[in-house]
mmCIF file of C-alpha atoms in Angstrom:
data_model
loop_
_atom_site.group_PDB
_atom_site.id
_atom_site.type_symbol
_atom_site.label_atom_id
_atom_site.label_comp_id
_atom_site.label_asym_id
_atom_site.label_seq_id
_atom_site.Cartn_x
_atom_site.Cartn_y
_atom_site.Cartn_z
ATOM 1 C CA MET A 10 -17.131 -18.002 -26.181
ATOM 2 C CA ALA A 11 -20.585 -16.655 -25.270
ATOM 3 C CA ALA A 12 -22.188 -19.748 -26.809
ATOM 4 C CA GLU A 13 -19.870 -22.023 -24.828
ATOM 5 C CA ILE A 14 -20.791 -20.250 -21.622
ATOM 6 C CA ALA A 15 -24.480 -20.474 -22.447
ATOM 7 C CA GLN A 16 -24.171 -24.243 -22.772
ATOM 8 C CA VAL A 17 -22.926 -24.586 -19.192
ATOM 9 C CA PRO A 18 -25.905 -25.184 -16.859
ATOM 10 C CA ALA A 19 -26.650 -22.171 -14.664
ATOM 11 C CA THR A 20 -26.545 -24.366 -11.568
ATOM 12 C CA SER A 21 -23.038 -25.483 -12.516
ATOM 13 C CA ARG A 22 -21.841 -21.909 -13.046
ATOM 14 C CA CYS A 23 -23.378 -20.814 -9.740
ATOM 15 C CA GLY A 24 -21.822 -23.792 -8.006
ATOM 16 C CA ARG A 25 -18.378 -22.847 -9.258
ATOM 17 C CA LEU A 26 -18.905 -19.250 -8.173
ATOM 18 C CA TRP A 27 -19.922 -20.382 -4.688
ATOM 19 C CA GLN A 28 -16.951 -22.734 -4.577
ATOM 20 C CA ALA A 29 -14.558 -19.946 -5.567
ATOM 21 C CA ALA A 30 -16.086 -17.592 -3.000
ATOM 22 C CA GLY A 31 -15.808 -20.283 -0.341
ATOM 23 C CA MET A 32 -12.162 -20.895 -1.234
ATOM 24 C CA GLU A 33 -11.416 -17.170 -1.020
ATOM 25 C CA ARG A 34 -13.072 -16.921 2.408
ATOM 26 C CA ALA A 35 -11.175 -19.958 3.649
ATOM 27 C CA VAL A 36 -7.799 -18.753 2.376
ATOM 28 C CA SER A 37 -8.307 -15.159 3.511
ATOM 29 C CA GLY A 38 -9.402 -16.366 6.938
ATOM 30 C CA GLY A 39 -6.336 -18.570 7.226
ATOM 31 C CA VAL A 40 -3.939 -15.897 5.991
ATOM 32 C CA ASN A 41 -5.433 -13.256 8.285
ATOM 33 C CA LEU A 42 -5.204 -15.638 11.220
ATOM 34 C CA LEU A 43 -1.545 -16.336 10.471
ATOM 35 C CA GLY A 44 -0.867 -12.620 10.109
ATOM 36 C CA ARG A 45 -2.458 -11.812 13.462
ATOM 37 C CA ALA A 46 -0.594 -14.711 15.077
ATOM 38 C CA ALA A 47 2.736 -13.485 13.689
ATOM 39 C CA LEU A 48 2.121 -9.925 14.893
ATOM 40 C CA ALA A 49 1.118 -11.225 18.324
ATOM 41 C CA ALA A 50 4.113 -13.568 18.555
ATOM 42 C CA LEU A 51 6.464 -10.688 17.818
ATOM 43 C CA GLY A 52 4.576 -8.368 20.140
ATOM 44 C CA HIS A 53 3.971 -5.806 17.408
ATOM 45 C CA ARG A 54 1.126 -3.346 17.935
ATOM 46 C CA VAL A 55 -0.906 -2.010 15.009
ATOM 47 C CA ASP A 56 -2.930 1.122 15.747
ATOM 48 C CA ALA A 57 -5.485 2.388 13.223
ATOM 49 C CA TRP A 58 -6.400 6.058 12.855
ATOM 50 C CA GLY A 59 -9.430 7.311 10.923
ATOM 51 C CA GLU A 60 -10.774 3.809 10.355
ATOM 52 C CA GLU A 61 -14.276 5.275 10.105
ATOM 53 C CA HIS A 62 -13.284 6.556 6.654
ATOM 54 C CA LEU A 63 -13.118 2.970 5.367
ATOM 55 C CA PRO A 64 -16.701 1.902 4.543
ATOM 56 C CA THR A 65 -17.958 -1.379 5.972
ATOM 57 C CA ASP A 66 -19.376 -2.311 2.577
ATOM 58 C CA GLY A 67 -19.149 -1.136 -1.012
ATOM 59 C CA PRO A 68 -16.134 -0.176 -3.104
ATOM 60 C CA ALA A 69 -13.173 1.882 -1.921
ATOM 61 C CA ILE A 70 -9.745 2.780 -3.269
ATOM 62 C CA LEU A 71 -6.861 2.801 -0.778
ATOM 63 C CA ALA A 72 -3.848 4.798 -1.972
ATOM 64 C CA ALA A 73 -1.076 4.089 0.522
ATOM 65 C CA THR A 74 2.456 5.241 1.181
ATOM 66 C CA HIS A 75 5.065 2.503 0.805
ATOM 67 C CA VAL A 76 7.739 2.312 3.494
ATOM 68 C CA SER A 77 8.360 -1.442 3.931
ATOM 69 C CA TYR A 78 7.856 -4.897 2.488
ATOM 70 C CA PRO A 79 5.118 -5.902 5.001
ATOM 71 C CA ASP A 80 3.043 -2.735 4.452
ATOM 72 C CA PHE A 81 0.160 -4.736 2.996
ATOM 73 C CA VAL A 82 0.046 -6.906 6.129
ATOM 74 C CA MET A 83 -0.328 -3.851 8.355
ATOM 75 C CA ILE A 84 -2.981 -2.230 6.163
ATOM 76 C CA GLN A 85 -4.970 -5.466 6.030
ATOM 77 C CA ALA A 86 -4.707 -5.849 9.826
ATOM 78 C CA ALA A 87 -6.172 -2.358 10.219
ATOM 79 C CA ALA A 88 -8.866 -2.939 7.567
ATOM 80 C CA LEU A 89 -10.086 -6.050 9.364
ATOM 81 C CA ARG A 90 -11.400 -3.793 12.114
ATOM 82 C CA ARG A 91 -13.979 -2.728 9.526
ATOM 83 C CA ARG A 92 -14.372 -6.362 8.388
ATOM 84 C CA ARG A 93 -12.922 -5.575 4.965
ATOM 85 C CA GLN A 94 -10.627 -7.690 2.848
ATOM 86 C CA VAL A 95 -8.356 -5.610 0.613
ATOM 87 C CA ARG A 96 -7.431 -6.696 -2.908
ATOM 88 C CA PHE A 97 -3.929 -5.339 -3.402
ATOM 89 C CA LEU A 98 -2.190 -4.624 -6.664
ATOM 90 C CA CYS A 99 1.152 -6.479 -6.451
ATOM 91 C CA ARG A 100 4.146 -7.087 -8.688
ATOM 92 C CA HIS A 101 3.264 -9.810 -11.165
ATOM 93 C CA ASP A 102 6.428 -11.831 -10.535
ATOM 94 C CA ALA A 103 5.181 -12.627 -7.006
ATOM 95 C CA TRP A 104 2.708 -15.009 -8.682
ATOM 96 C CA GLU A 105 5.686 -17.113 -9.815
ATOM 97 C CA HIS A 106 6.548 -18.067 -6.217
ATOM 98 C CA PRO A 107 5.450 -21.675 -5.541
ATOM 99 C CA VAL A 108 3.841 -20.780 -2.189
ATOM 100 C CA ALA A 109 2.886 -17.114 -2.485
ATOM 101 C CA GLY A 110 1.536 -17.431 -6.025
ATOM 102 C CA PRO A 111 -1.421 -19.748 -5.251
ATOM 103 C CA VAL A 112 -2.258 -17.708 -2.127
ATOM 104 C CA LEU A 113 -2.261 -14.434 -4.066
ATOM 105 C CA HIS A 114 -4.491 -16.048 -6.691
ATOM 106 C CA ALA A 115 -6.928 -17.417 -4.105
ATOM 107 C CA LEU A 116 -7.150 -14.011 -2.403
ATOM 108 C CA ARG A 117 -7.848 -12.408 -5.798
ATOM 109 C CA HIS A 118 -5.045 -9.904 -5.501
ATOM 110 C CA ILE A 119 -4.211 -8.212 -8.784
ATOM 111 C CA PRO A 120 -0.871 -8.721 -10.579
ATOM 112 C CA VAL A 121 0.789 -5.635 -12.052
ATOM 113 C CA ASP A 122 3.208 -5.820 -14.964
ATOM 114 C CA ARG A 123 4.978 -2.463 -14.955
ATOM 115 C CA ASP A 124 5.723 -2.809 -18.669
ATOM 116 C CA ALA A 125 2.040 -3.413 -19.458
ATOM 117 C CA PRO A 126 -0.072 -2.035 -16.576
ATOM 118 C CA ALA A 127 -3.348 -1.731 -18.503
ATOM 119 C CA GLY A 128 -4.451 -5.233 -17.533
ATOM 120 C CA ALA A 129 -4.091 -4.468 -13.839
ATOM 121 C CA TYR A 130 -6.053 -1.240 -14.258
ATOM 122 C CA LEU A 131 -8.944 -3.062 -15.921
ATOM 123 C CA ALA A 132 -8.914 -5.774 -13.230
ATOM 124 C CA ALA A 133 -8.970 -3.126 -10.491
ATOM 125 C CA ARG A 134 -11.881 -1.376 -12.200
ATOM 126 C CA ARG A 135 -13.826 -4.642 -12.304
ATOM 127 C CA ALA A 136 -13.075 -5.247 -8.627
ATOM 128 C CA LEU A 137 -14.447 -1.833 -7.708
ATOM 129 C CA ARG A 138 -17.597 -2.453 -9.729
ATOM 130 C CA ASP A 139 -17.977 -5.701 -7.763
ATOM 131 C CA GLY A 140 -17.918 -3.682 -4.514
ATOM 132 C CA ASP A 141 -14.395 -4.630 -3.420
ATOM 133 C CA VAL A 142 -11.757 -2.600 -1.608
ATOM 134 C CA VAL A 143 -8.748 -2.134 -3.891
ATOM 135 C CA GLY A 144 -5.371 -1.253 -2.368
ATOM 136 C CA LEU A 145 -2.647 0.479 -4.359
ATOM 137 C CA PHE A 146 0.819 1.802 -3.593
ATOM 138 C CA PRO A 147 0.992 4.741 -6.041
ATOM 139 C CA GLU A 148 4.739 5.150 -5.480
ATOM 140 C CA ALA A 149 5.195 1.798 -7.279
ATOM 141 C CA GLY A 150 8.020 0.922 -4.907
ATOM 142 C CA ILE A 151 9.421 1.633 -1.463
ATOM 143 C CA SER A 152 10.886 5.097 -1.021
ATOM 144 C CA TYR A 153 14.530 4.965 0.092
ATOM 145 C CA SER A 154 14.193 8.440 1.619
ATOM 146 C CA TYR A 155 10.986 7.595 3.533
ATOM 147 C CA THR A 156 9.343 10.583 1.897
ATOM 148 C CA VAL A 157 6.519 10.336 -0.640
ATOM 149 C CA ARG A 158 8.246 9.906 -3.981
ATOM 150 C CA ALA A 159 6.791 10.265 -7.502
ATOM 151 C CA LEU A 160 3.248 8.857 -7.804
ATOM 152 C CA MET A 161 1.608 6.836 -10.523
ATOM 153 C CA PRO A 162 -1.776 8.344 -11.553
ATOM 154 C CA GLY A 163 -3.690 5.041 -11.540
ATOM 155 C CA ALA A 164 -5.501 5.525 -8.219
ATOM 156 C CA VAL A 165 -6.798 8.934 -9.239
ATOM 157 C CA SER A 166 -7.713 7.661 -12.729
ATOM 158 C CA LEU A 167 -9.768 4.853 -11.190
ATOM 159 C CA ALA A 168 -11.524 7.314 -8.907
ATOM 160 C CA SER A 169 -12.283 9.656 -11.797
ATOM 161 C CA GLU A 170 -13.657 6.876 -14.000
ATOM 162 C CA THR A 171 -15.659 4.912 -11.405
ATOM 163 C CA GLY A 172 -16.792 7.640 -8.997
ATOM 164 C CA VAL A 173 -15.297 5.685 -6.098
ATOM 165 C CA PRO A 174 -13.409 7.984 -3.693
ATOM 166 C CA VAL A 175 -9.701 7.619 -2.972
ATOM 167 C CA ILE A 176 -8.853 7.067 0.694
ATOM 168 C CA PRO A 177 -5.271 8.232 1.339
ATOM 169 C CA VAL A 178 -3.445 5.882 3.711
ATOM 170 C CA ALA A 179 -0.192 6.591 5.531
ATOM 171 C CA LEU A 180 1.664 4.130 7.702
ATOM 172 C CA TRP A 181 4.821 4.254 9.752
ATOM 173 C CA GLY A 182 6.677 1.754 11.889
ATOM 174 C CA PRO A 183 7.027 -1.326 9.666
ATOM 175 C CA GLN A 184 10.132 0.159 8.014
ATOM 176 C CA ARG A 185 11.947 -0.894 11.201
ATOM 177 C CA ILE A 186 10.950 -4.516 10.559
ATOM 178 C CA TYR A 187 11.956 -5.028 6.915
ATOM 179 C CA SER A 188 12.574 -2.383 4.289
ATOM 180 C CA VAL A 189 15.042 -0.992 1.791
ATOM 181 C CA GLY A 190 18.182 0.865 2.792
ATOM 182 C CA ARG A 191 21.683 1.757 1.657
ATOM 183 C CA PRO A 192 23.205 -1.411 0.186
ATOM 184 C CA VAL A 193 26.371 -2.645 1.904
ATOM 185 C CA ASP A 194 28.575 -4.584 -0.521
ATOM 186 C CA GLY A 195 25.558 -4.733 -2.791
ATOM 187 C CA VAL A 196 23.325 -6.279 -0.098
ATOM 188 C CA GLU A 197 20.132 -4.623 1.142
ATOM 189 C CA PRO A 198 19.277 -4.664 4.885
ATOM 190 C CA LEU A 199 17.960 -7.926 6.327
ATOM 191 C CA PRO A 200 14.771 -8.195 8.419
ATOM 192 C CA ASP A 201 15.000 -6.964 12.002
ATOM 193 C CA TRP A 202 13.265 -9.370 14.393
ATOM 194 C CA THR A 203 13.235 -6.959 17.339
ATOM 195 C CA ARG A 204 9.985 -7.411 19.252
ATOM 196 C CA ARG A 205 7.282 -4.919 20.262
ATOM 197 C CA ARG A 206 7.400 -2.461 17.398
ATOM 198 C CA ARG A 207 4.598 0.078 17.105
ATOM 199 C CA ILE A 208 2.911 0.499 13.746
ATOM 200 C CA ASP A 209 0.449 3.269 12.931
ATOM 201 C CA VAL A 210 -1.958 3.124 9.971
ATOM 202 C CA TRP A 211 -3.902 6.294 9.154
ATOM 203 C CA PHE A 212 -6.947 6.259 6.869
ATOM 204 C CA GLY A 213 -7.458 9.834 5.683
ATOM 205 C CA THR A 214 -10.572 11.673 4.574
ATOM 206 C CA PRO A 215 -11.820 10.269 1.230
ATOM 207 C CA ILE A 216 -11.071 12.291 -1.889
ATOM 208 C CA ARG A 217 -13.667 12.441 -4.666
ATOM 209 C CA VAL A 218 -12.356 13.012 -8.177
ATOM 210 C CA ALA A 219 -14.589 14.492 -10.858
ATOM 211 C CA PRO A 220 -14.935 12.655 -14.205
ATOM 212 C CA ASP A 221 -13.377 15.635 -16.028
ATOM 213 C CA ALA A 222 -10.618 16.277 -13.472
ATOM 214 C CA ASP A 223 -6.989 16.836 -14.423
ATOM 215 C CA VAL A 224 -5.667 13.466 -13.276
ATOM 216 C CA ARG A 225 -2.048 14.552 -12.946
ATOM 217 C CA ALA A 226 -2.989 17.663 -10.959
ATOM 218 C CA GLU A 227 -5.208 15.560 -8.673
ATOM 219 C CA THR A 228 -2.363 13.077 -8.252
ATOM 220 C CA ALA A 229 -0.109 15.938 -7.160
ATOM 221 C CA GLY A 230 -2.772 16.902 -4.629
ATOM 222 C CA LEU A 231 -2.754 13.308 -3.372
ATOM 223 C CA GLY A 232 1.019 13.577 -2.972
ATOM 224 C CA HIS A 233 0.610 16.629 -0.734
ATOM 225 C CA ARG A 234 -2.049 14.862 1.363
ATOM 226 C CA LEU A 235 0.040 11.718 1.789
ATOM 227 C CA THR A 236 3.096 13.776 2.730
ATOM 228 C CA ALA A 237 1.222 15.655 5.456
ATOM 229 C CA MET A 238 -0.159 12.395 6.831
ATOM 230 C CA LEU A 239 3.157 10.517 6.696
ATOM 231 C CA GLU A 240 5.062 13.318 8.409
ATOM 232 C CA GLY A 241 2.317 13.530 11.015
ATOM 233 C CA LEU A 242 2.985 9.904 11.924
ATOM 234 C CA GLN A 243 6.762 10.261 11.695
ATOM 235 C CA ARG A 244 6.669 13.091 14.242
ATOM 236 C CA LEU A 245 4.736 11.101 16.864
ATOM 237 C CA PRO A 246 6.823 10.833 20.065
ATOM 238 C CA HIS A 247 6.952 7.034 20.027
ATOM 239 C CA HIS A 248 8.433 7.059 16.515
ATOM 240 C CA LEU A 249 11.219 9.572 17.198
ATOM 241 C CA PRO A 250 14.813 8.310 17.391
ATOM 242 C CA GLN A 251 16.360 8.354 20.846
ATOM 243 C CA PRO A 252 18.983 11.071 21.485
ATOM 244 C CA GLY A 253 22.234 10.002 19.882
ATOM 245 C CA GLU A 254 20.641 6.969 18.193
ATOM 246 C CA ALA A 255 21.689 6.137 14.650
ATOM 247 C CA ALA A 256 18.439 6.049 12.719
ATOM 248 C CA PRO A 257 18.824 4.932 9.086
ATOM 249 C CA TRP A 258 15.102 4.085 9.313
ATOM 250 C CA TYR A 259 14.122 7.750 9.836
ATOM 251 C CA PRO A 260 13.985 10.484 7.130
ATOM 252 C CA ALA A 261 16.974 12.787 6.817
ATOM 253 C CA HIS A 262 14.969 16.022 6.699
ATOM 254 C CA LEU A 263 13.527 15.198 10.133
ATOM 255 C CA GLY A 264 16.908 14.380 11.647
ATOM 256 C CA GLY A 265 17.404 10.726 10.710
ATOM 257 C CA GLN A 266 20.120 9.035 8.675
ATOM 258 C CA ALA A 267 18.035 7.632 5.816
ATOM 259 C CA PRO A 268 19.153 8.740 2.339
ATOM 260 C CA ASP A 269 17.928 12.221 1.508
ATOM 261 C CA ARG A 270 15.980 12.745 -1.694
ATOM 262 C CA THR A 271 19.094 13.457 -3.746
ATOM 263 C CA GLU A 272 20.781 10.217 -2.696
ATOM 264 C CA ALA A 273 17.535 8.264 -2.889
ATOM 265 C CA ALA A 274 17.059 9.360 -6.499
ATOM 266 C CA LEU A 275 20.059 7.178 -7.390
ATOM 267 C CA LEU A 276 18.470 4.149 -5.666
ATOM 268 C CA ASP A 277 14.765 4.507 -6.433
ATOM 269 C CA VAL A 278 13.409 2.925 -9.611
ATOM 270 C CA VAL A 279 10.565 5.202 -10.677
ATOM 271 C CA PRO A 280 8.372 4.623 -13.764
ATOM 272 C CA ARG A 281 8.696 7.350 -16.359
ATOM 273 C CA SER A 282 4.946 7.997 -16.363
ATOM 274 C CA ALA A 283 4.901 8.881 -12.646
ATOM 275 C CA VAL A 284 3.948 12.387 -11.508
ATOM 276 C CA ARG A 285 7.098 14.026 -10.172
ATOM 277 C CA PRO A 286 6.944 15.475 -6.646
ATOM 278 C CA THR A 287 5.882 19.028 -5.986
ATOM 279 C CA TRP A 288 5.510 17.994 -2.336
ATOM 280 C CA GLY A 289 7.780 17.160 0.545
ATOM 281 C CA PRO A 290 11.345 18.263 1.394
ATOM 282 C CA GLY A 291 13.105 20.285 -1.271
ATOM 283 C CA CYS A 292 9.850 21.778 -2.566
ATOM 284 C CA GLY A 293 8.753 25.313 -1.748
ATOM 285 C CA PRO A 294 5.308 26.222 -0.422
ATOM 286 C CA ASP A 295 4.153 26.994 -3.964
ATOM 287 C CA GLY A 296 5.108 23.513 -5.107
ATOM 288 C CA VAL A 297 8.300 24.602 -6.886
ATOM 289 C CA ALA A 298 11.421 22.550 -6.205
ATOM 290 C CA THR A 299 14.119 24.442 -4.352
ATOM 291 C CA GLY A 300 17.809 23.861 -3.783
#
């Protein structure tokens, strides 16, 4: 293979690299434009907190809570304020879609096969070494309880191996647009096209992970950080349910009607290698589960 590559003229290789980079810029520009147009058409407002924690250049790892299907759209909208394009790790079967697949490929997002995640890890490591921003959802799925569920250790492992800090990211609001919920006759909730939703995206203080750190213990620490940030957003006055309002989109432990953690455990599909929560409702101050 090395010999075959060597036989390709350098100008040709460079030309293909420039062509690929140009295609990525064109596609990302078009996708971002469509995303902003859709948010504007629906009157949705995306507010970014702590955006100064996202560097304007160089690698970064975003470890985000997962509360809705369009989470990546909201995070990207916030990241654009720092002129950064995020390469998200996404379920590999999305690449099979005839429209989404080519777009995901052009944007250089990273497919994740849950049964064989090593390839995605290596691709994310390469992206960081290239100076990219890599976005992960460590919960590996949307939490039915709207609390931070068990976390995969990949984000912390990447930080430990590469020296790139983890930026915890919490967001709240898009769960009212399109998310999971209690199935009715086996059918999940449909999108809600109500206009003028408010979405908050919070970039937290970066976390540096030592090369010899206990990855699972550091992942538990990330769970505590994400929980504090998520609940901080959930308690904002403009996100509170109105008196007497049925709120299946709001966590049970804060007064909403979303499934509590016990019920959600029957609905969530959590990888066996995930770090189980010692954070959030049902866990004591010392990290021991109660009740």
